[in-house]
Amino acid sequence: ELRTPLTSIRGYLSLFIEDKKEKLDESDLSDLNRISLSAGRLSDLIDTLLNVSRIERGDFSITAEKVEWISFAKNQYDLLQASGVQKGITMQFENPHFEEIYVNIDPHRINEVLSNLISNAITFTDRDGHVTVKFQKNDSEIITEISDTGVGISEEAQKNLFTKFYRVKHSLEMSSPGTGLGLFVSKSIIEMHKGKMWVESKVGQGSKFYFS
């Protein structure tokens, strides 16, 4: 019921912009593009809420296929790299020295996880900071690490970090942006792939998020 009218709004808005863009002045076109962007964010939020509902009902499913993991992760990193660079952050993707490794994953779901973790790292890292994606491998699993030199997370906050609607409080008691659902959904997706997700962090020293 939430998604259907929003899909219609986004569809007609897209058609309107495409049809009228040559006739509108720059200010009007900018306003319409902001509306479109906000509608897209609302759509993403609704999808996240629906995913939480599916997870709790046990209806959240994955459709796995075999992919080469390093190149798959690199593709998602490349989509987000520009936003970090634009913010003045040094972005780094460390190609491992081991051979290609293939995993069975749901590409759409795992892209959500990578996007959430890399976007969070960028959001909570100031200009001149670093965000790095790297990998390690043992006999039974591949571990992906997304690290940053950002604000860090207290030990107390880490206890609740992967629960629904939990948002970390930083300096001046200002809560982090977002709904507090991204990490809950991400961890659920990883666990559905028989993996694990965890974090290492200290306030003021950045964070390292891992998943296997």
mmCIF file of N, CA and C in Angstrom, residues 24-156:
data_model
loop_
_atom_site.group_PDB
_atom_site.id
_atom_site.type_symbol
_atom_site.label_atom_id
_atom_site.label_comp_id
_atom_site.label_asym_id
_atom_site.label_seq_id
_atom_site.Cartn_x
_atom_site.Cartn_y
_atom_site.Cartn_z
ATOM 1 N N LEU A 24 11.984 23.948 -19.217
ATOM 2 C CA LEU A 24 12.093 24.458 -17.849
ATOM 3 C C LEU A 24 13.405 25.206 -17.647
ATOM 4 N N ASP A 25 13.355 26.225 -16.792
ATOM 5 C CA ASP A 25 14.622 26.888 -16.484
ATOM 6 C C ASP A 25 15.407 26.044 -15.482
ATOM 7 N N GLU A 26 16.648 26.422 -15.257
ATOM 8 C CA GLU A 26 17.560 25.617 -14.435
ATOM 9 C C GLU A 26 17.053 25.450 -13.010
ATOM 10 N N SER A 27 16.452 26.499 -12.444
ATOM 11 C CA SER A 27 15.956 26.438 -11.076
ATOM 12 C C SER A 27 14.804 25.446 -10.940
ATOM 13 N N ASP A 28 13.852 25.498 -11.884
ATOM 14 C CA ASP A 28 12.706 24.582 -11.835
ATOM 15 C C ASP A 28 13.166 23.135 -12.007
ATOM 16 N N LEU A 29 14.091 22.901 -12.931
ATOM 17 C CA LEU A 29 14.589 21.549 -13.164
ATOM 18 C C LEU A 29 15.331 21.019 -11.941
ATOM 19 N N SER A 30 16.074 21.913 -11.272
ATOM 20 C CA SER A 30 16.777 21.524 -10.057
ATOM 21 C C SER A 30 15.787 21.117 -8.963
ATOM 22 N N ASP A 31 14.698 21.881 -8.837
ATOM 23 C CA ASP A 31 13.673 21.558 -7.832
ATOM 24 C C ASP A 31 13.046 20.195 -8.119
ATOM 25 N N LEU A 32 12.732 19.928 -9.383
ATOM 26 C CA LEU A 32 12.126 18.651 -9.751
ATOM 27 C C LEU A 32 13.087 17.494 -9.488
ATOM 28 N N ASN A 33 14.352 17.700 -9.769
ATOM 29 C CA ASN A 33 15.336 16.642 -9.515
ATOM 30 C C ASN A 33 15.478 16.363 -8.018
ATOM 31 N N ARG A 34 15.345 17.417 -7.190
ATOM 32 C CA ARG A 34 15.378 17.213 -5.733
ATOM 33 C C ARG A 34 14.166 16.394 -5.289
ATOM 34 N N ILE A 35 13.008 16.692 -5.870
ATOM 35 C CA ILE A 35 11.803 15.920 -5.552
ATOM 36 C C ILE A 35 12.008 14.455 -5.931
ATOM 37 N N SER A 36 12.562 14.235 -7.105
ATOM 38 C CA SER A 36 12.804 12.869 -7.575
ATOM 39 C C SER A 36 13.774 12.135 -6.658
ATOM 40 N N LEU A 37 14.826 12.840 -6.223
ATOM 41 C CA LEU A 37 15.804 12.236 -5.315
ATOM 42 C C LEU A 37 15.160 11.871 -3.986
ATOM 43 N N SER A 38 14.319 12.761 -3.452
ATOM 44 C CA SER A 38 13.650 12.499 -2.182
ATOM 45 C C SER A 38 12.675 11.331 -2.307
ATOM 46 N N ALA A 39 11.979 11.259 -3.444
ATOM 47 C CA ALA A 39 11.066 10.137 -3.672
ATOM 48 C C ALA A 39 11.835 8.822 -3.736
ATOM 49 N N GLY A 40 13.022 8.871 -4.322
ATOM 50 C CA GLY A 40 13.861 7.675 -4.373
ATOM 51 C C GLY A 40 14.308 7.233 -2.991
ATOM 52 N N ARG A 41 14.658 8.207 -2.154
ATOM 53 C CA ARG A 41 15.063 7.881 -0.777
ATOM 54 C C ARG A 41 13.898 7.294 0.005
ATOM 55 N N LEU A 42 12.703 7.840 -0.219
ATOM 56 C CA LEU A 42 11.516 7.304 0.451
ATOM 57 C C LEU A 42 11.245 5.878 -0.002
ATOM 58 N N SER A 43 11.431 5.624 -1.280
ATOM 59 C CA SER A 43 11.252 4.276 -1.800
ATOM 60 C C SER A 43 12.239 3.302 -1.164
ATOM 61 N N ASP A 44 13.493 3.735 -1.018
ATOM 62 C CA ASP A 44 14.503 2.888 -0.376
ATOM 63 C C ASP A 44 14.130 2.597 1.078
ATOM 64 N N LEU A 45 13.603 3.620 1.765
ATOM 65 C CA LEU A 45 13.203 3.440 3.153
ATOM 66 C C LEU A 45 12.065 2.436 3.267
ATOM 67 N N ILE A 46 11.083 2.532 2.378
ATOM 68 C CA ILE A 46 9.960 1.592 2.385
ATOM 69 C C ILE A 46 10.458 0.175 2.129
ATOM 70 N N ASP A 47 11.387 0.026 1.167
ATOM 71 C CA ASP A 47 11.944 -1.305 0.896
ATOM 72 C C ASP A 47 12.650 -1.864 2.125
ATOM 73 N N THR A 48 13.382 -0.997 2.851
ATOM 74 C CA THR A 48 14.069 -1.448 4.059
ATOM 75 C C THR A 48 13.075 -1.910 5.112
ATOM 76 N N LEU A 49 12.007 -1.133 5.321
ATOM 77 C CA LEU A 49 10.975 -1.510 6.296
ATOM 78 C C LEU A 49 10.302 -2.826 5.906
ATOM 79 N N LEU A 50 10.037 -2.998 4.621
ATOM 80 C CA LEU A 50 9.437 -4.245 4.156
ATOM 81 C C LEU A 50 10.390 -5.415 4.371
ATOM 82 N N ASN A 51 11.683 -5.194 4.144
ATOM 83 C CA ASN A 51 12.670 -6.249 4.373
ATOM 84 C C ASN A 51 12.709 -6.654 5.845
ATOM 85 N N VAL A 52 12.638 -5.664 6.754
ATOM 86 C CA VAL A 52 12.604 -5.968 8.188
ATOM 87 C C VAL A 52 11.394 -6.826 8.514
ATOM 88 N N SER A 53 10.249 -6.462 7.952
ATOM 89 C CA SER A 53 9.029 -7.234 8.184
ATOM 90 C C SER A 53 9.179 -8.666 7.675
ATOM 91 N N ARG A 54 9.772 -8.812 6.486
ATOM 92 C CA ARG A 54 9.967 -10.158 5.926
ATOM 93 C C ARG A 54 10.927 -10.979 6.783
ATOM 94 N N ILE A 55 12.000 -10.340 7.260
ATOM 95 C CA ILE A 55 12.964 -11.037 8.110
ATOM 96 C C ILE A 55 12.273 -11.567 9.367
ATOM 97 N N GLU A 56 11.451 -10.723 9.987
ATOM 98 C CA GLU A 56 10.785 -11.115 11.234
ATOM 99 C C GLU A 56 9.739 -12.203 11.010
ATOM 100 N N ARG A 57 9.132 -12.213 9.830
ATOM 101 C CA ARG A 57 8.131 -13.240 9.514
ATOM 102 C C ARG A 57 8.762 -14.532 9.008
ATOM 103 N N GLY A 58 10.045 -14.466 8.688
ATOM 104 C CA GLY A 58 10.711 -15.623 8.101
ATOM 105 C C GLY A 58 10.456 -15.763 6.617
ATOM 106 N N ASP A 59 9.999 -14.674 5.966
ATOM 107 C CA ASP A 59 9.687 -14.707 4.535
ATOM 108 C C ASP A 59 10.795 -14.103 3.677
ATOM 109 N N PHE A 60 11.871 -13.683 4.304
ATOM 110 C CA PHE A 60 12.974 -13.036 3.581
ATOM 111 C C PHE A 60 13.822 -14.129 2.948
ATOM 112 N N SER A 61 13.910 -14.133 1.627
ATOM 113 C CA SER A 61 14.593 -15.226 0.949
ATOM 114 C C SER A 61 15.776 -14.716 0.141
ATOM 115 N N ILE A 62 16.667 -15.625 -0.208
ATOM 116 C CA ILE A 62 17.794 -15.290 -1.066
ATOM 117 C C ILE A 62 17.797 -16.233 -2.267
ATOM 118 N N THR A 63 18.296 -15.741 -3.374
ATOM 119 C CA THR A 63 18.459 -16.543 -4.582
ATOM 120 C C THR A 63 19.932 -16.498 -4.945
ATOM 121 N N ALA A 64 20.631 -17.570 -4.629
ATOM 122 C CA ALA A 64 22.094 -17.569 -4.745
ATOM 123 C C ALA A 64 22.566 -17.973 -6.131
ATOM 124 N N GLU A 65 23.681 -17.373 -6.509
ATOM 125 C CA GLU A 65 24.379 -17.776 -7.725
ATOM 126 C C GLU A 65 25.876 -17.656 -7.484
ATOM 127 N N LYS A 66 26.650 -18.334 -8.310
ATOM 128 C CA LYS A 66 28.100 -18.375 -8.133
ATOM 129 C C LYS A 66 28.745 -17.144 -8.762
ATOM 130 N N VAL A 67 29.536 -16.397 -7.968
ATOM 131 C CA VAL A 67 30.223 -15.213 -8.488
ATOM 132 C C VAL A 67 31.663 -15.199 -7.983
ATOM 133 N N GLU A 68 32.521 -14.515 -8.724
ATOM 134 C CA GLU A 68 33.897 -14.307 -8.262
ATOM 135 C C GLU A 68 33.863 -13.128 -7.296
ATOM 136 N N TRP A 69 34.232 -13.364 -6.038
ATOM 137 C CA TRP A 69 33.937 -12.421 -4.968
ATOM 138 C C TRP A 69 34.696 -11.099 -5.066
ATOM 139 N N ILE A 70 35.963 -11.120 -5.367
ATOM 140 C CA ILE A 70 36.761 -9.898 -5.337
ATOM 141 C C ILE A 70 36.282 -8.910 -6.408
ATOM 142 N N SER A 71 36.065 -9.396 -7.614
ATOM 143 C CA SER A 71 35.598 -8.509 -8.680
ATOM 144 C C SER A 71 34.180 -8.025 -8.403
ATOM 145 N N PHE A 72 33.354 -8.877 -7.788
ATOM 146 C CA PHE A 72 31.993 -8.464 -7.423
ATOM 147 C C PHE A 72 32.033 -7.320 -6.411
ATOM 148 N N ALA A 73 32.849 -7.476 -5.370
ATOM 149 C CA ALA A 73 32.963 -6.432 -4.352
ATOM 150 C C ALA A 73 33.556 -5.153 -4.951
ATOM 151 N N LYS A 74 34.494 -5.306 -5.869
ATOM 152 C CA LYS A 74 35.123 -4.133 -6.508
ATOM 153 C C LYS A 74 34.099 -3.322 -7.297
ATOM 154 N N ASN A 75 33.176 -3.993 -7.963
ATOM 155 C CA ASN A 75 32.149 -3.291 -8.732
ATOM 156 C C ASN A 75 31.300 -2.390 -7.838
ATOM 157 N N GLN A 76 30.913 -2.891 -6.669
ATOM 158 C CA GLN A 76 30.106 -2.082 -5.759
ATOM 159 C C GLN A 76 30.938 -0.955 -5.156
ATOM 160 N N TYR A 77 32.186 -1.240 -4.840
ATOM 161 C CA TYR A 77 33.096 -0.204 -4.333
ATOM 162 C C TYR A 77 33.227 0.930 -5.345
ATOM 163 N N ASP A 78 33.378 0.574 -6.621
ATOM 164 C CA ASP A 78 33.549 1.589 -7.664
ATOM 165 C C ASP A 78 32.350 2.528 -7.745
ATOM 166 N N LEU A 79 31.139 2.001 -7.484
ATOM 167 C CA LEU A 79 29.944 2.834 -7.532
ATOM 168 C C LEU A 79 29.934 3.897 -6.428
ATOM 169 N N LEU A 80 30.597 3.602 -5.307
ATOM 170 C CA LEU A 80 30.558 4.493 -4.140
ATOM 171 C C LEU A 80 31.827 5.313 -3.957
ATOM 172 N N GLN A 81 32.869 4.948 -4.687
ATOM 173 C CA GLN A 81 34.162 5.596 -4.494
ATOM 174 C C GLN A 81 34.088 7.102 -4.704
ATOM 175 N N ALA A 82 33.362 7.532 -5.719
ATOM 176 C CA ALA A 82 33.316 8.957 -6.061
ATOM 177 C C ALA A 82 32.759 9.806 -4.924
ATOM 178 N N SER A 83 31.764 9.275 -4.194
ATOM 179 C CA SER A 83 31.181 10.064 -3.104
ATOM 180 C C SER A 83 32.186 10.273 -1.987
ATOM 181 N N GLY A 84 33.055 9.285 -1.758
ATOM 182 C CA GLY A 84 34.102 9.450 -0.759
ATOM 183 C C GLY A 84 35.161 10.441 -1.203
ATOM 184 N N VAL A 85 35.585 10.323 -2.449
ATOM 185 C CA VAL A 85 36.594 11.238 -2.987
ATOM 186 C C VAL A 85 36.068 12.671 -2.983
ATOM 187 N N GLN A 86 34.805 12.833 -3.341
ATOM 188 C CA GLN A 86 34.192 14.163 -3.347
ATOM 189 C C GLN A 86 34.209 14.797 -1.956
ATOM 190 N N LYS A 87 34.136 13.966 -0.934
ATOM 191 C CA LYS A 87 34.158 14.455 0.442
ATOM 192 C C LYS A 87 35.578 14.734 0.933
ATOM 193 N N GLY A 88 36.572 14.364 0.141
ATOM 194 C CA GLY A 88 37.959 14.578 0.539
ATOM 195 C C GLY A 88 38.555 13.410 1.287
ATOM 196 N N ILE A 89 37.968 12.232 1.137
ATOM 197 C CA ILE A 89 38.438 11.019 1.810
ATOM 198 C C ILE A 89 39.304 10.208 0.847
ATOM 199 N N THR A 90 40.374 9.627 1.356
ATOM 200 C CA THR A 90 41.195 8.721 0.562
ATOM 201 C C THR A 90 40.523 7.349 0.533
ATOM 202 N N MET A 91 40.121 6.910 -0.637
ATOM 203 C CA MET A 91 39.445 5.623 -0.808
ATOM 204 C C MET A 91 40.451 4.602 -1.339
ATOM 205 N N GLN A 92 40.424 3.396 -0.759
ATOM 206 C CA GLN A 92 41.393 2.378 -1.169
ATOM 207 C C GLN A 92 40.732 1.008 -1.213
ATOM 208 N N PHE A 93 40.988 0.282 -2.299
ATOM 209 C CA PHE A 93 40.535 -1.096 -2.447
ATOM 210 C C PHE A 93 41.776 -1.954 -2.608
ATOM 211 N N GLU A 94 42.044 -2.816 -1.627
ATOM 212 C CA GLU A 94 43.257 -3.629 -1.633
ATOM 213 C C GLU A 94 42.971 -4.982 -2.274
ATOM 214 N N ASN A 95 43.455 -5.158 -3.492
ATOM 215 C CA ASN A 95 43.307 -6.458 -4.144
ATOM 216 C C ASN A 95 44.158 -7.494 -3.410
ATOM 217 N N PRO A 96 43.570 -8.626 -3.034
ATOM 218 C CA PRO A 96 44.345 -9.636 -2.291
ATOM 219 C C PRO A 96 45.350 -10.329 -3.196
ATOM 220 N N HIS A 97 46.353 -10.958 -2.575
ATOM 221 C CA HIS A 97 47.363 -11.650 -3.364
ATOM 222 C C HIS A 97 47.000 -13.102 -3.627
ATOM 223 N N PHE A 98 45.873 -13.591 -3.066
ATOM 224 C CA PHE A 98 45.472 -14.963 -3.371
ATOM 225 C C PHE A 98 44.663 -15.004 -4.669
ATOM 226 N N GLU A 99 44.436 -16.224 -5.158
ATOM 227 C CA GLU A 99 43.773 -16.425 -6.449
ATOM 228 C C GLU A 99 42.288 -16.065 -6.372
ATOM 229 N N GLU A 100 41.661 -16.080 -7.541
ATOM 230 C CA GLU A 100 40.220 -15.821 -7.583
ATOM 231 C C GLU A 100 39.485 -16.774 -6.642
ATOM 232 N N ILE A 101 38.426 -16.251 -6.028
ATOM 233 C CA ILE A 101 37.650 -17.078 -5.114
ATOM 234 C C ILE A 101 36.169 -16.923 -5.444
ATOM 235 N N TYR A 102 35.482 -18.039 -5.559
ATOM 236 C CA TYR A 102 34.072 -18.031 -5.950
ATOM 237 C C TYR A 102 33.188 -18.349 -4.755
ATOM 238 N N VAL A 103 32.076 -17.637 -4.664
ATOM 239 C CA VAL A 103 31.133 -17.825 -3.562
ATOM 240 C C VAL A 103 29.716 -17.895 -4.129
ATOM 241 N N ASN A 104 28.824 -18.529 -3.388
ATOM 242 C CA ASN A 104 27.410 -18.579 -3.755
ATOM 243 C C ASN A 104 26.664 -17.523 -2.949
ATOM 244 N N ILE A 105 26.193 -16.479 -3.633
ATOM 245 C CA ILE A 105 25.518 -15.378 -2.954
ATOM 246 C C ILE A 105 24.314 -14.918 -3.764
ATOM 247 N N ASP A 106 23.441 -14.187 -3.091
ATOM 248 C CA ASP A 106 22.376 -13.452 -3.762
ATOM 249 C C ASP A 106 22.967 -12.077 -4.096
ATOM 250 N N PRO A 107 23.265 -11.797 -5.357
ATOM 251 C CA PRO A 107 23.967 -10.547 -5.701
ATOM 252 C C PRO A 107 23.235 -9.295 -5.240
ATOM 253 N N HIS A 108 21.921 -9.253 -5.401
ATOM 254 C CA HIS A 108 21.155 -8.067 -5.005
ATOM 255 C C HIS A 108 21.261 -7.826 -3.504
ATOM 256 N N ARG A 109 21.087 -8.886 -2.718
ATOM 257 C CA ARG A 109 21.134 -8.746 -1.260
ATOM 258 C C ARG A 109 22.530 -8.367 -0.778
ATOM 259 N N ILE A 110 23.543 -9.013 -1.322
ATOM 260 C CA ILE A 110 24.904 -8.727 -0.864
ATOM 261 C C ILE A 110 25.355 -7.338 -1.304
ATOM 262 N N ASN A 111 24.861 -6.864 -2.432
ATOM 263 C CA ASN A 111 25.136 -5.479 -2.819
ATOM 264 C C ASN A 111 24.583 -4.506 -1.781
ATOM 265 N N GLU A 112 23.420 -4.836 -1.200
ATOM 266 C CA GLU A 112 22.860 -4.015 -0.127
ATOM 267 C C GLU A 112 23.834 -3.924 1.044
ATOM 268 N N VAL A 113 24.421 -5.057 1.396
ATOM 269 C CA VAL A 113 25.356 -5.100 2.526
ATOM 270 C C VAL A 113 26.589 -4.251 2.237
ATOM 271 N N LEU A 114 27.203 -4.464 1.086
ATOM 272 C CA LEU A 114 28.396 -3.697 0.726
ATOM 273 C C LEU A 114 28.097 -2.201 0.668
ATOM 274 N N SER A 115 26.980 -1.855 0.061
ATOM 275 C CA SER A 115 26.598 -0.447 -0.053
ATOM 276 C C SER A 115 26.404 0.178 1.314
ATOM 277 N N ASN A 116 25.738 -0.547 2.204
ATOM 278 C CA ASN A 116 25.479 -0.023 3.542
ATOM 279 C C ASN A 116 26.774 0.207 4.313
ATOM 280 N N LEU A 117 27.677 -0.764 4.288
ATOM 281 C CA LEU A 117 28.906 -0.659 5.072
ATOM 282 C C LEU A 117 29.858 0.399 4.509
ATOM 283 N N ILE A 118 30.000 0.450 3.186
ATOM 284 C CA ILE A 118 30.905 1.442 2.593
ATOM 285 C C ILE A 118 30.327 2.844 2.749
ATOM 286 N N SER A 119 29.011 2.980 2.547
ATOM 287 C CA SER A 119 28.365 4.291 2.717
ATOM 288 C C SER A 119 28.489 4.787 4.153
ATOM 289 N N ASN A 120 28.301 3.884 5.124
ATOM 290 C CA ASN A 120 28.458 4.264 6.530
ATOM 291 C C ASN A 120 29.878 4.735 6.818
ATOM 292 N N ALA A 121 30.844 4.014 6.279
ATOM 293 C CA ALA A 121 32.250 4.388 6.497
ATOM 294 C C ALA A 121 32.523 5.793 5.961
ATOM 295 N N ILE A 122 31.980 6.101 4.801
ATOM 296 C CA ILE A 122 32.159 7.429 4.217
ATOM 297 C C ILE A 122 31.446 8.490 5.052
ATOM 298 N N THR A 123 30.218 8.192 5.465
ATOM 299 C CA THR A 123 29.411 9.144 6.229
ATOM 300 C C THR A 123 30.091 9.563 7.522
ATOM 301 N N PHE A 124 30.704 8.601 8.222
ATOM 302 C CA PHE A 124 31.242 8.871 9.552
ATOM 303 C C PHE A 124 32.749 9.143 9.552
ATOM 304 N N THR A 125 33.299 9.437 8.369
ATOM 305 C CA THR A 125 34.705 9.794 8.252
ATOM 306 C C THR A 125 34.819 11.219 7.726
ATOM 307 N N ASP A 126 35.631 12.033 8.387
ATOM 308 C CA ASP A 126 35.799 13.417 7.980
ATOM 309 C C ASP A 126 36.780 13.541 6.818
ATOM 310 N N ARG A 127 36.820 14.721 6.250
ATOM 311 C CA ARG A 127 37.777 15.044 5.184
ATOM 312 C C ARG A 127 39.197 14.674 5.630
ATOM 313 N N ASP A 128 39.996 14.209 4.701
ATOM 314 C CA ASP A 128 41.383 13.763 4.913
ATOM 315 C C ASP A 128 41.466 12.426 5.636
ATOM 316 N N GLY A 129 40.307 11.788 5.864
ATOM 317 C CA GLY A 129 40.316 10.450 6.448
ATOM 318 C C GLY A 129 40.514 9.375 5.385
ATOM 319 N N HIS A 130 40.463 8.127 5.824
ATOM 320 C CA HIS A 130 40.679 6.993 4.922
ATOM 321 C C HIS A 130 39.548 5.970 5.080
ATOM 322 N N VAL A 131 39.136 5.393 3.959
ATOM 323 C CA VAL A 131 38.218 4.251 3.951
ATOM 324 C C VAL A 131 38.862 3.169 3.089
ATOM 325 N N THR A 132 38.955 1.969 3.644
ATOM 326 C CA THR A 132 39.656 0.879 2.963
ATOM 327 C C THR A 132 38.798 -0.380 2.936
ATOM 328 N N VAL A 133 38.819 -1.053 1.797
ATOM 329 C CA VAL A 133 38.176 -2.363 1.658
ATOM 330 C C VAL A 133 39.274 -3.380 1.395
ATOM 331 N N LYS A 134 39.330 -4.435 2.212
ATOM 332 C CA LYS A 134 40.345 -5.465 1.989
ATOM 333 C C LYS A 134 39.820 -6.831 2.422
ATOM 334 N N PHE A 135 40.627 -7.872 2.185
ATOM 335 C CA PHE A 135 40.141 -9.242 2.331
ATOM 336 C C PHE A 135 41.186 -10.123 3.014
ATOM 337 N N GLN A 136 40.678 -11.154 3.662
ATOM 338 C CA GLN A 136 41.536 -12.211 4.175
ATOM 339 C C GLN A 136 40.808 -13.542 3.993
ATOM 340 N N LYS A 137 41.563 -14.615 3.950
ATOM 341 C CA LYS A 137 40.976 -15.922 3.646
ATOM 342 C C LYS A 137 41.593 -16.974 4.545
ATOM 343 N N ASN A 138 40.738 -17.888 5.008
ATOM 344 C CA ASN A 138 41.244 -19.073 5.698
ATOM 345 C C ASN A 138 40.704 -20.316 4.999
ATOM 346 N N ASP A 139 40.803 -21.469 5.645
ATOM 347 C CA ASP A 139 40.437 -22.719 4.965
ATOM 348 C C ASP A 139 38.969 -22.788 4.571
ATOM 349 N N SER A 140 38.093 -22.118 5.330
ATOM 350 C CA SER A 140 36.664 -22.316 5.107
ATOM 351 C C SER A 140 35.887 -21.063 4.721
ATOM 352 N N GLU A 141 36.542 -19.888 4.762
ATOM 353 C CA GLU A 141 35.757 -18.677 4.512
ATOM 354 C C GLU A 141 36.608 -17.535 3.975
ATOM 355 N N ILE A 142 35.927 -16.624 3.324
ATOM 356 C CA ILE A 142 36.523 -15.369 2.878
ATOM 357 C C ILE A 142 35.957 -14.264 3.770
ATOM 358 N N ILE A 143 36.824 -13.421 4.311
ATOM 359 C CA ILE A 143 36.405 -12.345 5.210
ATOM 360 C C ILE A 143 36.665 -11.010 4.529
ATOM 361 N N THR A 144 35.633 -10.178 4.490
ATOM 362 C CA THR A 144 35.732 -8.845 3.900
ATOM 363 C C THR A 144 35.742 -7.818 5.023
ATOM 364 N N GLU A 145 36.668 -6.880 4.937
ATOM 365 C CA GLU A 145 36.815 -5.841 5.965
ATOM 366 C C GLU A 145 36.628 -4.464 5.341
ATOM 367 N N ILE A 146 35.748 -3.670 5.926
ATOM 368 C CA ILE A 146 35.577 -2.265 5.530
ATOM 369 C C ILE A 146 35.991 -1.423 6.728
ATOM 370 N N SER A 147 37.100 -0.717 6.601
ATOM 371 C CA SER A 147 37.631 0.057 7.727
ATOM 372 C C SER A 147 37.616 1.544 7.403
ATOM 373 N N ASP A 148 37.552 2.351 8.456
ATOM 374 C CA ASP A 148 37.589 3.798 8.282
ATOM 375 C C ASP A 148 38.371 4.428 9.429
ATOM 376 N N THR A 149 38.698 5.703 9.262
ATOM 377 C CA THR A 149 39.403 6.450 10.306
ATOM 378 C C THR A 149 38.462 7.494 10.906
ATOM 379 N N GLY A 150 37.180 7.149 10.988
ATOM 380 C CA GLY A 150 36.150 8.091 11.405
ATOM 381 C C GLY A 150 35.978 8.223 12.904
ATOM 382 N N VAL A 151 34.754 8.562 13.308
ATOM 383 C CA VAL A 151 34.483 8.926 14.696
ATOM 384 C C VAL A 151 34.554 7.757 15.663
ATOM 385 N N GLY A 152 34.397 6.542 15.162
ATOM 386 C CA GLY A 152 34.444 5.382 16.038
ATOM 387 C C GLY A 152 33.144 5.148 16.792
ATOM 388 N N ILE A 153 33.070 4.003 17.463
ATOM 389 C CA ILE A 153 31.851 3.576 18.168
ATOM 390 C C ILE A 153 32.242 3.100 19.556
ATOM 391 N N SER A 154 31.547 3.562 20.558
ATOM 392 C CA SER A 154 31.865 3.172 21.934
ATOM 393 C C SER A 154 31.554 1.692 22.172
ATOM 394 N N GLU A 155 32.176 1.123 23.206
ATOM 395 C CA GLU A 155 31.925 -0.283 23.549
ATOM 396 C C GLU A 155 30.453 -0.493 23.895
ATOM 397 N N GLU A 156 29.855 0.462 24.578
ATOM 398 C CA GLU A 156 28.452 0.347 24.964
ATOM 399 C C GLU A 156 27.558 0.316 23.731
#
